[in-house]
Amino acid sequence: MAVVTGGASGIGLGIAEAIVDRGGRVVISDIRQDALPAALDHLNGRAEGARAAGIVADVSNAAEVETLTAFTLETFGRVDLVCNNAGLVSPAAPTWEQDLATWDRMIRVKIMGVIHGVRAFAPHLVAQGSGHILNTASSAGLAPLADRSPYTTTMHAVVGLTETLDVELKRLSSQLGATVLCPGLVDTPLGANSAALGAIAAPAGPPVDMRALRPDILSPRQVAEAAINAVEAGRVHVAPGGDVLERARSRVDELLRDIASVAP
Ligand SMILES: NC(=O)c1ccc[n+]([C@@H]2O[C@H](COP(=O)([O-])OP(=O)(O)OC[C@H]3O[C@@H](n4cnc5c(N)ncnc54)[C@H](O)[C@@H]3O)[C@@H](O)[C@H]2O)c1
C-alpha cells in the first residue's frame, strides 16, 4: 500500500503505475485537481478492482498533507511506501538573479513538502514497525546545475534529509528505511506543469520533442522501476540516467580533494 504526492503526472504517475502493476494499491495526490481523474482512470484501467484512489493536496500546506494521511489510512487501512515526489522546476538565471518568490516557492514545495510528508506519515510507519519513505530529489541534488540554484539547493536538501532520515529509521528497525531518488533527465511535462502552476514562464513556440533532442532521456516508468528496486534492496540512493554517475563522481572527487588538501 503506497501513497505518491505529485502522482497525477510524470515520475509520480510512473511509480503509481509500477505499484498497481505489481498488484499493490496506491493513493495519488496532486495540487492540480483537473489532472487527477485521467490519472486515476489510467491506473484503475490496468487491473481488476479499484487499486488507486486520489485526493487534491498541496504538499506545501501541512494541514493538507495531514488530510492526505487520514484519507490514505481510511481508504486502504495502512501505508507501507510513502513517495514524497511532488515538485516544480525554477526559472533559468544565475543565483543572484533568482527572485525571492522563486526561492520561497521552491523551499515551500520541495523542502517543506517533503518535511510535511515525513512528519505526517513517518509516525505511522514507526508505529507499525515497517515501511519505507521514497523522496524524489534529482541529479541536481548530487552535483551542481548552473542557473538552477533554487532547484539544486532544495534538491541537495532533500538528499541530506533522506540520508539522515534513513539512519534514524534504521536505528529503530531494519524493516524501516528511506531512499532518495536522483534521476537525470526524465521525459515528463515538468516544464509545462511548472508553467501552469506559475513557477516559470510558459515556453514560447511549439513543444520541444525531448526524445529527439536527448535520445538518452529516461521514461517515467524506467525511473519508477529503478526506484522500486532500490527501495526493495534497502539502498539509500538511486540515480538513474546516463551522465549522473559521472557528475556525482566528479563532485565527490573534488570534495574529497578539497578536504584532503587542508587535512592535518
Ligand atoms: N523530469 C525530470 O527531468 C526530472 C529529473 C529529476 C528530478 N525530477 C523531479 O521529479 C519530481 C516529479 O517531477 P516530474 O518530472 O514527474 O514532473 P511532473 O510535472 O510530470 O509531475 C510533478 C507533479 O507534481 C505536482 N505538484 C507541483 N506542485 C505541487 C504541490 N505544491 N503539491 C502537490 N503537487 C504538486 C504537479 O501538479 C505535477 O503533477 C519533481 O520533484 C522533479 O523536480 C524531475
mmCIF file of C-alpha atoms and ligand atoms in Angstrom:
data_model
loop_
_atom_site.group_PDB
_atom_site.id
_atom_site.type_symbol
_atom_site.label_atom_id
_atom_site.label_comp_id
_atom_site.label_asym_id
_atom_site.label_seq_id
_atom_site.Cartn_x
_atom_site.Cartn_y
_atom_site.Cartn_z
ATOM 1 C CA MET A 1 0.000 0.000 0.000
ATOM 2 C CA ALA A 2 1.598 3.254 -1.169
ATOM 3 C CA VAL A 3 0.972 6.975 -1.392
ATOM 4 C CA VAL A 4 2.522 9.216 -4.053
ATOM 5 C CA THR A 5 2.449 13.027 -3.975
ATOM 6 C CA GLY A 6 2.504 14.740 -7.347
ATOM 7 C CA GLY A 7 1.096 11.440 -8.582
ATOM 8 C CA ALA A 8 -1.081 12.803 -11.400
ATOM 9 C CA SER A 9 1.837 13.092 -13.821
ATOM 10 C CA GLY A 10 5.371 12.116 -14.770
ATOM 11 C CA ILE A 11 7.578 10.217 -12.332
ATOM 12 C CA GLY A 12 4.868 10.068 -9.643
ATOM 13 C CA LEU A 13 2.378 8.530 -12.052
ATOM 14 C CA GLY A 14 5.103 6.119 -13.236
ATOM 15 C CA ILE A 15 5.695 4.985 -9.647
ATOM 16 C CA ALA A 16 1.934 4.581 -9.053
ATOM 17 C CA GLU A 17 1.654 2.557 -12.284
ATOM 18 C CA ALA A 18 4.522 0.262 -11.269
ATOM 19 C CA ILE A 19 2.862 -0.336 -7.885
ATOM 20 C CA VAL A 20 -0.530 -1.164 -9.436
ATOM 21 C CA ASP A 21 1.154 -3.487 -11.970
ATOM 22 C CA ARG A 22 2.759 -5.323 -9.023
ATOM 23 C CA GLY A 23 -0.708 -5.896 -7.514
ATOM 24 C CA GLY A 24 -0.404 -3.087 -4.965
ATOM 25 C CA ARG A 25 -2.810 -0.284 -4.105
ATOM 26 C CA VAL A 26 -1.977 3.387 -4.250
ATOM 27 C CA VAL A 27 -3.267 6.802 -3.256
ATOM 28 C CA ILE A 28 -2.123 9.601 -5.550
ATOM 29 C CA SER A 29 -2.357 13.251 -4.582
ATOM 30 C CA ASP A 30 -1.711 16.369 -6.612
ATOM 31 C CA ILE A 31 -2.270 20.103 -6.447
ATOM 32 C CA ARG A 32 -3.825 20.046 -9.967
ATOM 33 C CA GLN A 33 -7.361 18.804 -9.373
ATOM 34 C CA ASP A 34 -8.099 18.674 -13.120
ATOM 35 C CA ALA A 35 -5.243 16.187 -13.689
ATOM 36 C CA LEU A 36 -6.378 13.591 -11.134
ATOM 37 C CA PRO A 37 -9.371 11.928 -12.927
ATOM 38 C CA ALA A 38 -7.362 10.934 -16.052
ATOM 39 C CA ALA A 39 -4.504 9.623 -13.907
ATOM 40 C CA LEU A 40 -6.926 7.549 -11.798
ATOM 41 C CA ASP A 41 -8.671 6.192 -14.929
ATOM 42 C CA HIS A 42 -5.258 5.219 -16.289
ATOM 43 C CA LEU A 43 -4.295 3.412 -13.069
ATOM 44 C CA ASN A 44 -7.639 1.736 -12.414
ATOM 45 C CA GLY A 45 -7.856 0.582 -16.038
ATOM 46 C CA ARG A 46 -4.739 -1.577 -15.519
ATOM 47 C CA ALA A 47 -6.155 -4.115 -13.025
ATOM 48 C CA GLU A 48 -9.326 -5.679 -11.649
ATOM 49 C CA GLY A 49 -10.990 -3.645 -8.886
ATOM 50 C CA ALA A 50 -10.178 -0.108 -7.810
ATOM 51 C CA ARG A 51 -6.495 -0.177 -6.915
ATOM 52 C CA ALA A 52 -5.970 3.593 -6.982
ATOM 53 C CA ALA A 53 -7.643 6.487 -5.204
ATOM 54 C CA GLY A 54 -6.879 10.186 -5.409
ATOM 55 C CA ILE A 55 -7.131 13.389 -3.440
ATOM 56 C CA VAL A 56 -6.152 17.001 -4.058
ATOM 57 C CA ALA A 57 -3.403 18.108 -1.666
ATOM 58 C CA ASP A 58 -0.830 20.885 -1.818
ATOM 59 C CA VAL A 59 2.350 19.484 -0.239
ATOM 60 C CA SER A 60 3.435 22.959 0.853
ATOM 61 C CA ASN A 61 0.428 23.026 3.195
ATOM 62 C CA ALA A 62 0.957 20.890 6.344
ATOM 63 C CA ALA A 63 -2.787 20.584 7.061
ATOM 64 C CA GLU A 64 -3.482 19.288 3.542
ATOM 65 C CA VAL A 65 -0.759 16.641 3.918
ATOM 66 C CA GLU A 66 -2.325 15.591 7.266
ATOM 67 C CA THR A 67 -5.646 15.249 5.396
ATOM 68 C CA LEU A 68 -3.852 13.121 2.788
ATOM 69 C CA THR A 69 -2.580 10.850 5.583
ATOM 70 C CA ALA A 70 -6.082 10.460 7.048
ATOM 71 C CA PHE A 71 -7.550 9.784 3.576
ATOM 72 C CA THR A 72 -4.867 7.156 2.841
ATOM 73 C CA LEU A 73 -5.437 5.295 6.107
ATOM 74 C CA GLU A 74 -9.248 5.478 5.749
ATOM 75 C CA THR A 75 -9.136 4.264 2.138
ATOM 76 C CA PHE A 76 -6.667 1.395 2.362
ATOM 77 C CA GLY A 77 -6.168 0.840 6.110
ATOM 78 C CA ARG A 78 -2.384 1.095 6.128
ATOM 79 C CA VAL A 79 0.591 2.562 4.303
ATOM 80 C CA ASP A 80 3.918 0.869 3.547
ATOM 81 C CA LEU A 81 5.578 3.159 1.000
ATOM 82 C CA VAL A 82 5.402 6.965 1.139
ATOM 83 C CA CYS A 83 6.645 8.730 -2.013
ATOM 84 C CA ASN A 84 7.266 12.442 -1.460
ATOM 85 C CA ASN A 85 7.591 13.292 -5.112
ATOM 86 C CA ALA A 86 5.663 16.496 -5.964
ATOM 87 C CA GLY A 87 7.816 19.211 -7.452
ATOM 88 C CA LEU A 88 8.419 22.120 -9.770
ATOM 89 C CA VAL A 89 11.324 23.497 -11.733
ATOM 90 C CA SER A 90 12.698 27.013 -11.223
ATOM 91 C CA PRO A 91 13.459 29.628 -13.926
ATOM 92 C CA ALA A 92 16.930 29.694 -15.531
ATOM 93 C CA ALA A 93 19.118 32.502 -14.132
ATOM 94 C CA PRO A 94 22.307 32.867 -12.076
ATOM 95 C CA THR A 95 21.856 32.571 -8.308
ATOM 96 C CA TRP A 96 21.936 36.321 -7.615
ATOM 97 C CA GLU A 97 19.213 36.997 -10.187
ATOM 98 C CA GLN A 98 16.739 34.371 -8.900
ATOM 99 C CA ASP A 99 13.876 36.297 -7.346
ATOM 100 C CA LEU A 100 12.680 35.829 -3.783
ATOM 101 C CA ALA A 101 9.293 34.491 -4.885
ATOM 102 C CA THR A 102 11.098 31.633 -6.674
ATOM 103 C CA TRP A 103 13.241 30.815 -3.626
ATOM 104 C CA ASP A 104 10.189 30.900 -1.396
ATOM 105 C CA ARG A 105 8.126 28.670 -3.732
ATOM 106 C CA MET A 106 10.882 26.079 -4.192
ATOM 107 C CA ILE A 107 11.587 25.902 -0.447
ATOM 108 C CA ARG A 108 7.862 25.602 0.368
ATOM 109 C CA VAL A 109 7.120 22.913 -2.235
ATOM 110 C CA LYS A 110 10.325 20.929 -2.417
ATOM 111 C CA ILE A 111 11.774 21.132 1.105
ATOM 112 C CA MET A 112 8.722 21.805 3.266
ATOM 113 C CA GLY A 113 6.642 19.468 1.057
ATOM 114 C CA VAL A 114 8.983 16.580 1.881
ATOM 115 C CA ILE A 115 9.146 17.588 5.556
ATOM 116 C CA HIS A 116 5.335 17.664 5.746
ATOM 117 C CA GLY A 117 5.186 14.180 4.205
ATOM 118 C CA VAL A 118 7.748 12.800 6.662
ATOM 119 C CA ARG A 119 6.086 14.405 9.693
ATOM 120 C CA ALA A 120 2.624 13.181 8.676
ATOM 121 C CA PHE A 121 3.471 9.607 7.637
ATOM 122 C CA ALA A 122 6.649 8.521 9.456
ATOM 123 C CA PRO A 123 4.935 8.119 12.861
ATOM 124 C CA HIS A 124 2.540 5.574 11.267
ATOM 125 C CA LEU A 125 5.424 3.591 9.748
ATOM 126 C CA VAL A 126 7.294 3.674 13.058
ATOM 127 C CA ALA A 127 4.168 2.544 14.964
ATOM 128 C CA GLN A 128 3.645 -0.430 12.631
ATOM 129 C CA GLY A 129 7.365 -1.264 12.746
ATOM 130 C CA SER A 130 7.856 -1.351 8.978
ATOM 131 C CA GLY A 131 7.694 0.849 5.907
ATOM 132 C CA HIS A 132 9.770 2.997 3.606
ATOM 133 C CA ILE A 133 9.929 6.645 2.575
ATOM 134 C CA LEU A 134 10.998 7.423 -1.012
ATOM 135 C CA ASN A 135 11.816 11.101 -1.584
ATOM 136 C CA THR A 136 12.259 12.390 -5.130
ATOM 137 C CA ALA A 137 15.214 14.770 -5.465
ATOM 138 C CA SER A 138 17.224 14.962 -8.702
ATOM 139 C CA SER A 139 20.710 14.527 -10.130
ATOM 140 C CA ALA A 140 20.788 18.257 -9.302
ATOM 141 C CA GLY A 141 20.832 17.112 -5.663
ATOM 142 C CA LEU A 142 24.134 15.294 -6.251
ATOM 143 C CA ALA A 143 26.014 17.813 -8.372
ATOM 144 C CA PRO A 144 25.716 21.494 -9.315
ATOM 145 C CA LEU A 145 23.417 22.583 -12.144
ATOM 146 C CA ALA A 146 24.289 26.125 -13.239
ATOM 147 C CA ASP A 147 21.411 28.620 -13.490
ATOM 148 C CA ARG A 148 19.041 26.456 -11.394
ATOM 149 C CA SER A 149 20.207 27.356 -7.908
ATOM 150 C CA PRO A 150 16.785 27.248 -6.171
ATOM 151 C CA TYR A 151 16.307 23.799 -7.735
ATOM 152 C CA THR A 152 19.777 22.459 -6.842
ATOM 153 C CA THR A 153 19.650 23.921 -3.329
ATOM 154 C CA THR A 154 16.345 22.310 -2.476
ATOM 155 C CA MET A 155 17.294 19.005 -4.119
ATOM 156 C CA HIS A 156 20.545 18.861 -2.106
ATOM 157 C CA ALA A 157 18.414 19.457 0.996
ATOM 158 C CA VAL A 158 16.195 16.504 0.099
ATOM 159 C CA VAL A 159 19.306 14.298 -0.277
ATOM 160 C CA GLY A 160 20.628 15.347 3.150
ATOM 161 C CA LEU A 161 17.224 14.978 4.787
ATOM 162 C CA THR A 162 16.741 11.484 3.356
ATOM 163 C CA GLU A 163 20.212 10.234 4.340
ATOM 164 C CA THR A 164 19.574 11.435 7.909
ATOM 165 C CA LEU A 165 16.044 10.026 7.978
ATOM 166 C CA ASP A 166 17.330 6.630 6.848
ATOM 167 C CA VAL A 167 19.804 6.495 9.745
ATOM 168 C CA GLU A 168 17.049 7.424 12.204
ATOM 169 C CA LEU A 169 14.571 4.876 10.824
ATOM 170 C CA LYS A 170 17.094 2.011 10.573
ATOM 171 C CA ARG A 171 18.145 2.740 14.165
ATOM 172 C CA LEU A 172 14.593 1.687 15.148
ATOM 173 C CA SER A 173 14.168 -1.323 12.853
ATOM 174 C CA SER A 174 15.775 -2.955 9.852
ATOM 175 C CA GLN A 175 12.225 -3.027 8.409
ATOM 176 C CA LEU A 176 12.220 0.785 8.179
ATOM 177 C CA GLY A 177 14.221 2.983 5.812
ATOM 178 C CA ALA A 178 14.404 5.880 3.378
ATOM 179 C CA THR A 179 15.623 6.251 -0.197
ATOM 180 C CA VAL A 180 16.328 9.353 -2.260
ATOM 181 C CA LEU A 181 15.640 9.256 -5.994
ATOM 182 C CA CYS A 182 18.056 11.428 -8.027
ATOM 183 C CA PRO A 183 17.331 10.890 -11.725
ATOM 184 C CA GLY A 184 18.885 12.637 -14.685
ATOM 185 C CA LEU A 185 16.617 13.983 -17.425
ATOM 186 C CA VAL A 186 13.184 12.302 -17.497
ATOM 187 C CA ASP A 187 10.546 12.601 -20.225
ATOM 188 C CA THR A 188 7.756 14.326 -18.245
ATOM 189 C CA PRO A 189 5.712 17.537 -18.617
ATOM 190 C CA LEU A 190 7.598 19.123 -15.677
ATOM 191 C CA GLY A 191 8.167 22.374 -17.608
ATOM 192 C CA ALA A 192 4.550 22.669 -18.815
ATOM 193 C CA ASN A 193 3.153 21.800 -15.362
ATOM 194 C CA SER A 194 5.543 24.234 -13.658
ATOM 195 C CA ALA A 195 4.379 26.935 -16.090
ATOM 196 C CA ALA A 196 0.700 26.064 -15.462
ATOM 197 C CA LEU A 197 1.377 26.471 -11.727
ATOM 198 C CA GLY A 198 3.061 29.847 -12.296
ATOM 199 C CA ALA A 199 6.573 28.725 -11.313
ATOM 200 C CA ILE A 200 8.187 29.545 -14.680
ATOM 201 C CA ALA A 201 7.122 31.465 -17.783
ATOM 202 C CA ALA A 202 5.290 29.381 -20.377
ATOM 203 C CA PRO A 203 7.821 28.274 -23.024
ATOM 204 C CA ALA A 204 7.474 30.184 -26.312
ATOM 205 C CA GLY A 205 6.841 28.291 -29.555
ATOM 206 C CA PRO A 206 5.736 24.700 -30.184
ATOM 207 C CA PRO A 207 6.515 21.973 -27.582
ATOM 208 C CA VAL A 208 10.075 20.629 -27.829
ATOM 209 C CA ASP A 209 10.455 16.916 -28.678
ATOM 210 C CA MET A 210 12.848 15.984 -25.857
ATOM 211 C CA ARG A 211 13.208 12.408 -27.137
ATOM 212 C CA ALA A 212 14.600 13.713 -30.444
ATOM 213 C CA LEU A 213 16.856 16.193 -28.624
ATOM 214 C CA ARG A 214 18.141 13.804 -25.951
ATOM 215 C CA PRO A 215 17.792 10.144 -27.023
ATOM 216 C CA ASP A 216 19.182 9.071 -23.624
ATOM 217 C CA ILE A 217 16.200 10.641 -21.806
ATOM 218 C CA LEU A 218 14.529 8.245 -19.332
ATOM 219 C CA SER A 219 10.840 7.333 -19.301
ATOM 220 C CA PRO A 220 8.929 7.815 -16.014
ATOM 221 C CA ARG A 221 8.405 4.057 -15.848
ATOM 222 C CA GLN A 222 12.167 3.356 -16.154
ATOM 223 C CA VAL A 223 12.751 5.733 -13.257
ATOM 224 C CA ALA A 224 9.928 4.138 -11.254
ATOM 225 C CA GLU A 225 11.382 0.640 -11.732
ATOM 226 C CA ALA A 226 14.845 1.800 -10.630
ATOM 227 C CA ALA A 227 13.333 3.496 -7.571
ATOM 228 C CA ILE A 228 11.255 0.492 -6.501
ATOM 229 C CA ASN A 229 14.236 -1.840 -6.958
ATOM 230 C CA ALA A 230 16.303 0.440 -4.710
ATOM 231 C CA VAL A 231 13.555 0.539 -2.070
ATOM 232 C CA GLU A 232 13.286 -3.255 -2.123
ATOM 233 C CA ALA A 233 17.081 -3.569 -1.817
ATOM 234 C CA GLY A 234 17.142 -1.027 1.053
ATOM 235 C CA ARG A 235 19.514 1.302 -0.818
ATOM 236 C CA VAL A 236 19.602 4.941 0.306
ATOM 237 C CA HIS A 237 20.403 6.433 -3.104
ATOM 238 C CA VAL A 238 19.157 5.683 -6.603
ATOM 239 C CA ALA A 239 20.260 7.831 -9.516
ATOM 240 C CA PRO A 240 19.184 6.511 -12.929
ATOM 241 C CA GLY A 241 20.345 8.376 -16.022
ATOM 242 C CA GLY A 242 23.263 8.361 -18.424
ATOM 243 C CA ASP A 243 25.568 11.041 -17.048
ATOM 244 C CA VAL A 244 24.508 11.085 -13.378
ATOM 245 C CA LEU A 245 27.211 8.715 -12.113
ATOM 246 C CA GLU A 246 29.969 10.799 -13.724
ATOM 247 C CA ARG A 247 28.553 14.109 -12.433
ATOM 248 C CA ALA A 248 28.215 12.725 -8.901
ATOM 249 C CA ARG A 249 31.677 11.178 -9.040
ATOM 250 C CA SER A 250 33.355 14.404 -10.139
ATOM 251 C CA ARG A 251 31.615 16.362 -7.326
ATOM 252 C CA VAL A 252 32.622 13.810 -4.680
ATOM 253 C CA ASP A 253 36.192 13.583 -6.039
ATOM 254 C CA GLU A 254 36.515 17.375 -5.902
ATOM 255 C CA LEU A 255 35.011 17.488 -2.408
ATOM 256 C CA LEU A 256 37.451 14.870 -1.113
ATOM 257 C CA ARG A 257 40.411 16.572 -2.854
ATOM 258 C CA ASP A 258 39.499 19.923 -1.280
ATOM 259 C CA ILE A 259 39.092 18.432 2.191
ATOM 260 C CA ALA A 260 42.264 16.338 1.935
ATOM 261 C CA SER A 261 44.301 19.351 0.810
ATOM 262 C CA VAL A 262 43.878 21.046 4.220
ATOM 263 C CA ALA A 263 43.684 17.926 6.393
ATOM 264 C CA PRO A 264 46.285 17.906 9.201
HETATM 265 N N1 LIG B 1 11.595 15.489 -15.285
HETATM 266 C C1 LIG B 1 12.870 15.445 -14.956
HETATM 267 O O1 LIG B 1 13.768 15.510 -15.808
HETATM 268 C C2 LIG B 1 13.251 15.311 -13.501
HETATM 269 C C3 LIG B 1 14.574 14.930 -13.205
HETATM 270 C C4 LIG B 1 14.950 14.784 -11.877
HETATM 271 C C5 LIG B 1 14.034 15.022 -10.866
HETATM 272 N N2 LIG B 1 12.752 15.405 -11.170
HETATM 273 C C6 LIG B 1 11.845 15.653 -10.050
HETATM 274 O O2 LIG B 1 10.821 14.680 -10.073
HETATM 275 C C7 LIG B 1 9.653 15.190 -9.406
HETATM 276 C C8 LIG B 1 8.452 14.930 -10.284
HETATM 277 O O3 LIG B 1 8.580 15.707 -11.458
HETATM 278 P P1 LIG B 1 8.126 15.216 -12.890
HETATM 279 O O4 LIG B 1 9.283 15.396 -13.800
HETATM 280 O O5 LIG B 1 7.439 13.925 -12.810
HETATM 281 O O6 LIG B 1 7.111 16.410 -13.271
HETATM 282 P P2 LIG B 1 5.536 16.435 -13.443
HETATM 283 O O7 LIG B 1 5.185 17.863 -13.612
HETATM 284 O O8 LIG B 1 5.127 15.493 -14.507
HETATM 285 O O9 LIG B 1 5.000 15.905 -12.036
HETATM 286 C C9 LIG B 1 5.052 16.691 -10.880
HETATM 287 C C10 LIG B 1 3.666 16.753 -10.272
HETATM 288 O O10 LIG B 1 3.758 17.472 -9.023
HETATM 289 C C11 LIG B 1 2.598 18.270 -8.916
HETATM 290 N N3 LIG B 1 2.818 19.370 -7.966
HETATM 291 C C12 LIG B 1 3.534 20.509 -8.145
HETATM 292 N N4 LIG B 1 3.483 21.275 -7.048
HETATM 293 C C13 LIG B 1 2.716 20.606 -6.146
HETATM 294 C C14 LIG B 1 2.301 20.875 -4.829
HETATM 295 N N5 LIG B 1 2.627 22.025 -4.193
HETATM 296 N N6 LIG B 1 1.549 19.950 -4.183
HETATM 297 C C15 LIG B 1 1.194 18.808 -4.813
HETATM 298 N N7 LIG B 1 1.528 18.507 -6.068
HETATM 299 C C16 LIG B 1 2.294 19.394 -6.726
HETATM 300 C C17 LIG B 1 2.330 18.757 -10.328
HETATM 301 O O11 LIG B 1 0.992 19.195 -10.490
HETATM 302 C C18 LIG B 1 2.672 17.511 -11.152
HETATM 303 O O12 LIG B 1 1.531 16.725 -11.410
HETATM 304 C C19 LIG B 1 9.918 16.679 -9.165
HETATM 305 O O13 LIG B 1 10.242 16.855 -7.807
HETATM 306 C C20 LIG B 1 11.090 16.973 -10.080
HETATM 307 O O14 LIG B 1 11.861 18.017 -9.609
HETATM 308 C C21 LIG B 1 12.343 15.529 -12.462
#
